[in-house]
Amino acid sequence: ATTFSLNLPQGVYYWNISCWESGIGIVNASETRIIFINPIDVTLVSPGNGTSSNNSEGNFTCNVSSSNNLKNITFYLWNSSDSSLAYSLSKNLTGTSNQSVFNYTFSVQGDYLWNCQASDNTSNSDFSSNNYTIKYDSIKPILTVLSPENNSYYNELKSNVSSDESL
């Protein structure tokens, strides 16, 4: 047995395997195999990883390209606190590249993970390599001015403020 190890870039490869015997030629086997290396590339575009937002309307953009015709793309949003699926939506696609925008209205504050999974017409599918995070926080922090006291006069301004959230 002979083992080959190759590092090939993304693409579709046709590998023809034939068995030869010295002086005779092809001996009972010649076969071509199709090999797909990363046939689908999914990129999360926006919002960027680690985004914080106080806007309940979220727009999530995913790019996908494939060496084959695309079939669909599915957007997933998970609640980070318990890993539950908060929302998913699929869209049918055509062609070999696409940019899809998914809209979601947040109703619960918290940290979320999101990603997109695309499939092509040859049953290949893939997610983006990493989940992105987004934090939805619509409650304004409560600030309390501890000093200076109201209607105070100073030569320079120094203040001491506390909050119910991290500053």
PDB file of C-alpha atoms in Angstrom:
ATOM      1  CA  ALA A   1       0.000   0.000   0.000  1.00  0.00           C
ATOM      2  CA  THR A   2       1.173   3.494  -0.822  1.00  0.00           C
ATOM      3  CA  THR A   3       0.087   6.539   1.195  1.00  0.00           C
ATOM      4  CA  PHE A   4       0.134  10.069  -0.186  1.00  0.00           C
ATOM      5  CA  SER A   5      -0.132  13.232   1.863  1.00  0.00           C
ATOM      6  CA  LEU A   6      -0.893  16.507   0.098  1.00  0.00           C
ATOM      7  CA  ASN A   7      -1.851  19.977   1.304  1.00  0.00           C
ATOM      8  CA  LEU A   8      -4.247  21.258  -1.333  1.00  0.00           C
ATOM      9  CA  PRO A   9      -6.031  24.613  -1.438  1.00  0.00           C
ATOM     10  CA  GLN A  10      -9.818  24.850  -1.503  1.00  0.00           C
ATOM     11  CA  GLY A  11     -11.323  23.420  -4.646  1.00  0.00           C
ATOM     12  CA  VAL A  12     -12.695  20.389  -6.446  1.00  0.00           C
ATOM     13  CA  TYR A  13     -10.206  17.711  -7.449  1.00  0.00           C
ATOM     14  CA  TYR A  14     -10.516  14.683  -9.689  1.00  0.00           C
ATOM     15  CA  TRP A  15      -8.241  11.862  -8.661  1.00  0.00           C
ATOM     16  CA  ASN A  16      -7.754   9.037 -11.118  1.00  0.00           C
ATOM     17  CA  ILE A  17      -6.411   5.799  -9.696  1.00  0.00           C
ATOM     18  CA  SER A  18      -5.136   3.073 -12.023  1.00  0.00           C
ATOM     19  CA  CYS A  19      -3.338  -0.150 -11.252  1.00  0.00           C
ATOM     20  CA  TRP A  20      -0.471  -1.184 -13.531  1.00  0.00           C
ATOM     21  CA  GLU A  21       1.551  -4.304 -13.769  1.00  0.00           C
ATOM     22  CA  SER A  22       4.908  -4.241 -15.491  1.00  0.00           C
ATOM     23  CA  GLY A  23       4.697  -5.484 -19.060  1.00  0.00           C
ATOM     24  CA  ILE A  24       0.894  -5.869 -18.982  1.00  0.00           C
ATOM     25  CA  GLY A  25      -0.483  -2.346 -18.482  1.00  0.00           C
ATOM     26  CA  ILE A  26      -3.769  -1.615 -16.684  1.00  0.00           C
ATOM     27  CA  VAL A  27      -4.851  -4.469 -14.496  1.00  0.00           C
ATOM     28  CA  ASN A  28      -8.548  -4.570 -13.691  1.00  0.00           C
ATOM     29  CA  ALA A  29      -8.904  -1.227 -12.031  1.00  0.00           C
ATOM     30  CA  SER A  30      -9.117   2.360 -13.097  1.00  0.00           C
ATOM     31  CA  GLU A  31     -11.299   4.674 -11.101  1.00  0.00           C
ATOM     32  CA  THR A  32     -11.783   8.437 -10.777  1.00  0.00           C
ATOM     33  CA  ARG A  33     -12.833   9.994  -7.466  1.00  0.00           C
ATOM     34  CA  ILE A  34     -14.057  13.551  -6.911  1.00  0.00           C
ATOM     35  CA  ILE A  35     -12.619  15.212  -3.834  1.00  0.00           C
ATOM     36  CA  PHE A  36     -14.062  18.419  -2.391  1.00  0.00           C
ATOM     37  CA  ILE A  37     -11.796  20.476  -0.140  1.00  0.00           C
ATOM     38  CA  ASN A  38     -13.710  23.147   1.780  1.00  0.00           C
ATOM     39  CA  PRO A  39     -16.304  23.456  -0.967  1.00  0.00           C
ATOM     40  CA  ILE A  40     -18.313  25.992   1.063  1.00  0.00           C
ATOM     41  CA  ASP A  41     -16.893  29.126   2.651  1.00  0.00           C
ATOM     42  CA  VAL A  42     -19.153  30.937   5.149  1.00  0.00           C
ATOM     43  CA  THR A  43     -18.107  34.344   6.504  1.00  0.00           C
ATOM     44  CA  LEU A  44     -19.886  36.282   9.253  1.00  0.00           C
ATOM     45  CA  VAL A  45     -19.889  39.933   8.170  1.00  0.00           C
ATOM     46  CA  SER A  46     -21.892  41.936  10.702  1.00  0.00           C
ATOM     47  CA  PRO A  47     -22.391  42.689  13.466  1.00  0.00           C
ATOM     48  CA  GLY A  48     -18.738  42.195  14.352  1.00  0.00           C
ATOM     49  CA  ASN A  49     -17.656  39.705  16.971  1.00  0.00           C
ATOM     50  CA  GLY A  50     -18.075  41.031  20.529  1.00  0.00           C
ATOM     51  CA  THR A  51     -20.624  43.704  19.590  1.00  0.00           C
ATOM     52  CA  SER A  52     -22.753  45.321  22.331  1.00  0.00           C
ATOM     53  CA  SER A  53     -26.037  46.903  21.331  1.00  0.00           C
ATOM     54  CA  ASN A  54     -28.995  48.613  22.969  1.00  0.00           C
ATOM     55  CA  ASN A  55     -31.014  48.415  19.726  1.00  0.00           C
ATOM     56  CA  SER A  56     -33.602  45.620  19.823  1.00  0.00           C
ATOM     57  CA  GLU A  57     -33.523  45.348  16.012  1.00  0.00           C
ATOM     58  CA  GLY A  58     -30.584  43.188  14.978  1.00  0.00           C
ATOM     59  CA  ASN A  59     -29.418  42.737  11.386  1.00  0.00           C
ATOM     60  CA  PHE A  60     -27.054  39.820  10.826  1.00  0.00           C
ATOM     61  CA  THR A  61     -25.140  39.508   7.539  1.00  0.00           C
ATOM     62  CA  CYS A  62     -23.477  36.333   6.229  1.00  0.00           C
ATOM     63  CA  ASN A  63     -21.491  35.790   3.034  1.00  0.00           C
ATOM     64  CA  VAL A  64     -21.191  32.384   1.429  1.00  0.00           C
ATOM     65  CA  SER A  65     -19.348  31.052  -1.601  1.00  0.00           C
ATOM     66  CA  SER A  66     -19.067  27.560  -2.995  1.00  0.00           C
ATOM     67  CA  SER A  67     -17.502  25.672  -5.853  1.00  0.00           C
ATOM     68  CA  ASN A  68     -20.978  24.171  -6.416  1.00  0.00           C
ATOM     69  CA  ASN A  69     -24.401  25.781  -6.766  1.00  0.00           C
ATOM     70  CA  LEU A  70     -25.758  26.828  -3.389  1.00  0.00           C
ATOM     71  CA  LYS A  71     -29.002  25.431  -2.001  1.00  0.00           C
ATOM     72  CA  ASN A  72     -29.725  27.312   1.233  1.00  0.00           C
ATOM     73  CA  ILE A  73     -28.354  29.252   4.188  1.00  0.00           C
ATOM     74  CA  THR A  74     -29.589  29.085   7.782  1.00  0.00           C
ATOM     75  CA  PHE A  75     -29.037  31.737  10.444  1.00  0.00           C
ATOM     76  CA  TYR A  76     -28.781  30.531  14.067  1.00  0.00           C
ATOM     77  CA  LEU A  77     -28.941  32.632  17.250  1.00  0.00           C
ATOM     78  CA  TRP A  78     -28.298  30.986  20.624  1.00  0.00           C
ATOM     79  CA  ASN A  79     -28.734  32.404  24.123  1.00  0.00           C
ATOM     80  CA  SER A  80     -25.283  32.129  25.724  1.00  0.00           C
ATOM     81  CA  SER A  81     -26.595  31.706  29.262  1.00  0.00           C
ATOM     82  CA  ASP A  82     -28.186  28.312  28.620  1.00  0.00           C
ATOM     83  CA  SER A  83     -27.109  27.478  25.019  1.00  0.00           C
ATOM     84  CA  SER A  84     -30.751  27.336  23.928  1.00  0.00           C
ATOM     85  CA  LEU A  85     -31.628  28.154  20.352  1.00  0.00           C
ATOM     86  CA  ALA A  86     -33.324  31.560  20.430  1.00  0.00           C
ATOM     87  CA  TYR A  87     -34.019  31.792  16.690  1.00  0.00           C
ATOM     88  CA  SER A  88     -33.252  30.241  13.314  1.00  0.00           C
ATOM     89  CA  LEU A  89     -34.301  31.050   9.768  1.00  0.00           C
ATOM     90  CA  SER A  90     -33.425  29.440   6.420  1.00  0.00           C
ATOM     91  CA  LYS A  91     -33.345  31.037   2.975  1.00  0.00           C
ATOM     92  CA  ASN A  92     -33.126  29.283  -0.389  1.00  0.00           C
ATOM     93  CA  LEU A  93     -30.150  30.282  -2.533  1.00  0.00           C
ATOM     94  CA  THR A  94     -29.012  30.003  -6.138  1.00  0.00           C
ATOM     95  CA  GLY A  95     -25.640  30.541  -7.766  1.00  0.00           C
ATOM     96  CA  THR A  96     -22.213  30.032  -6.213  1.00  0.00           C
ATOM     97  CA  SER A  97     -22.026  33.138  -3.984  1.00  0.00           C
ATOM     98  CA  ASN A  98     -24.479  35.090  -1.864  1.00  0.00           C
ATOM     99  CA  GLN A  99     -24.815  37.711   0.845  1.00  0.00           C
ATOM    100  CA  SER A 100     -27.830  37.194   3.125  1.00  0.00           C
ATOM    101  CA  VAL A 101     -29.193  39.530   5.794  1.00  0.00           C
ATOM    102  CA  PHE A 102     -31.282  38.133   8.632  1.00  0.00           C
ATOM    103  CA  ASN A 103     -33.356  40.351  10.935  1.00  0.00           C
ATOM    104  CA  TYR A 104     -34.115  39.515  14.552  1.00  0.00           C
ATOM    105  CA  THR A 105     -35.899  41.531  17.235  1.00  0.00           C
ATOM    106  CA  PHE A 106     -34.382  40.976  20.674  1.00  0.00           C
ATOM    107  CA  SER A 107     -36.893  40.721  23.508  1.00  0.00           C
ATOM    108  CA  VAL A 108     -34.616  39.390  26.254  1.00  0.00           C
ATOM    109  CA  GLN A 109     -31.411  41.084  27.382  1.00  0.00           C
ATOM    110  CA  GLY A 110     -28.305  38.973  27.478  1.00  0.00           C
ATOM    111  CA  ASP A 111     -25.341  37.524  25.652  1.00  0.00           C
ATOM    112  CA  TYR A 112     -25.924  35.633  22.412  1.00  0.00           C
ATOM    113  CA  LEU A 113     -23.922  33.538  19.937  1.00  0.00           C
ATOM    114  CA  TRP A 114     -24.689  33.570  16.214  1.00  0.00           C
ATOM    115  CA  ASN A 115     -23.562  31.757  13.095  1.00  0.00           C
ATOM    116  CA  CYS A 116     -24.706  30.784   9.591  1.00  0.00           C
ATOM    117  CA  GLN A 117     -24.689  27.368   7.943  1.00  0.00           C
ATOM    118  CA  ALA A 118     -24.828  27.011   4.159  1.00  0.00           C
ATOM    119  CA  SER A 119     -25.538  23.961   1.997  1.00  0.00           C
ATOM    120  CA  ASP A 120     -24.923  23.300  -1.663  1.00  0.00           C
ATOM    121  CA  ASN A 121     -26.732  21.121  -4.184  1.00  0.00           C
ATOM    122  CA  THR A 122     -24.315  18.210  -3.628  1.00  0.00           C
ATOM    123  CA  SER A 123     -25.212  17.893   0.101  1.00  0.00           C
ATOM    124  CA  ASN A 124     -22.069  19.646   1.358  1.00  0.00           C
ATOM    125  CA  SER A 125     -22.699  22.010   4.258  1.00  0.00           C
ATOM    126  CA  ASP A 126     -20.604  24.115   6.589  1.00  0.00           C
ATOM    127  CA  PHE A 127     -20.782  26.786   9.285  1.00  0.00           C
ATOM    128  CA  SER A 128     -18.461  29.749   9.624  1.00  0.00           C
ATOM    129  CA  SER A 129     -15.354  28.600  11.493  1.00  0.00           C
ATOM    130  CA  ASN A 130     -16.279  30.582  14.664  1.00  0.00           C
ATOM    131  CA  ASN A 131     -19.463  31.691  16.385  1.00  0.00           C
ATOM    132  CA  TYR A 132     -19.720  35.464  16.902  1.00  0.00           C
ATOM    133  CA  THR A 133     -21.021  37.031  20.094  1.00  0.00           C
ATOM    134  CA  ILE A 134     -23.420  39.931  20.588  1.00  0.00           C
ATOM    135  CA  LYS A 135     -24.688  41.453  23.824  1.00  0.00           C
ATOM    136  CA  TYR A 136     -28.142  43.033  23.905  1.00  0.00           C
ATOM    137  CA  ASP A 137     -28.568  45.488  26.803  1.00  0.00           C
ATOM    138  CA  SER A 138     -31.405  48.015  26.579  1.00  0.00           C
ATOM    139  CA  ILE A 139     -31.566  49.156  30.206  1.00  0.00           C
ATOM    140  CA  LYS A 140     -29.760  52.391  30.888  1.00  0.00           C
ATOM    141  CA  PRO A 141     -27.463  52.208  33.900  1.00  0.00           C
ATOM    142  CA  ILE A 142     -28.415  54.110  37.047  1.00  0.00           C
ATOM    143  CA  LEU A 143     -25.723  56.651  37.910  1.00  0.00           C
ATOM    144  CA  THR A 144     -25.420  58.197  41.336  1.00  0.00           C
ATOM    145  CA  VAL A 145     -23.207  61.246  41.830  1.00  0.00           C
ATOM    146  CA  LEU A 146     -21.580  60.839  45.231  1.00  0.00           C
ATOM    147  CA  SER A 147     -19.582  64.020  45.058  1.00  0.00           C
ATOM    148  CA  PRO A 148     -19.420  66.934  44.624  1.00  0.00           C
ATOM    149  CA  GLU A 149     -22.641  67.906  46.343  1.00  0.00           C
ATOM    150  CA  ASN A 150     -25.162  69.838  44.300  1.00  0.00           C
ATOM    151  CA  ASN A 151     -24.550  73.621  44.096  1.00  0.00           C
ATOM    152  CA  SER A 152     -20.979  73.259  45.359  1.00  0.00           C
ATOM    153  CA  TYR A 153     -18.131  75.535  44.262  1.00  0.00           C
ATOM    154  CA  TYR A 154     -14.565  74.303  43.724  1.00  0.00           C
ATOM    155  CA  ASN A 155     -11.395  75.535  42.023  1.00  0.00           C
ATOM    156  CA  GLU A 156     -11.119  72.225  40.151  1.00  0.00           C
ATOM    157  CA  LEU A 157     -13.607  69.547  39.239  1.00  0.00           C
ATOM    158  CA  LYS A 158     -13.364  66.155  40.857  1.00  0.00           C
ATOM    159  CA  SER A 159     -16.239  63.743  40.895  1.00  0.00           C
ATOM    160  CA  ASN A 160     -17.137  60.404  42.386  1.00  0.00           C
ATOM    161  CA  VAL A 161     -19.807  58.400  40.545  1.00  0.00           C
ATOM    162  CA  SER A 162     -21.264  54.932  41.180  1.00  0.00           C
ATOM    163  CA  SER A 163     -23.325  52.762  38.822  1.00  0.00           C
ATOM    164  CA  ASP A 164     -25.450  49.646  38.985  1.00  0.00           C
ATOM    165  CA  GLU A 165     -23.394  48.306  36.004  1.00  0.00           C
ATOM    166  CA  SER A 166     -19.719  48.052  35.136  1.00  0.00           C
ATOM    167  CA  LEU A 167     -18.342  51.364  33.901  1.00  0.00           C
TER     168      LEU A 167
END
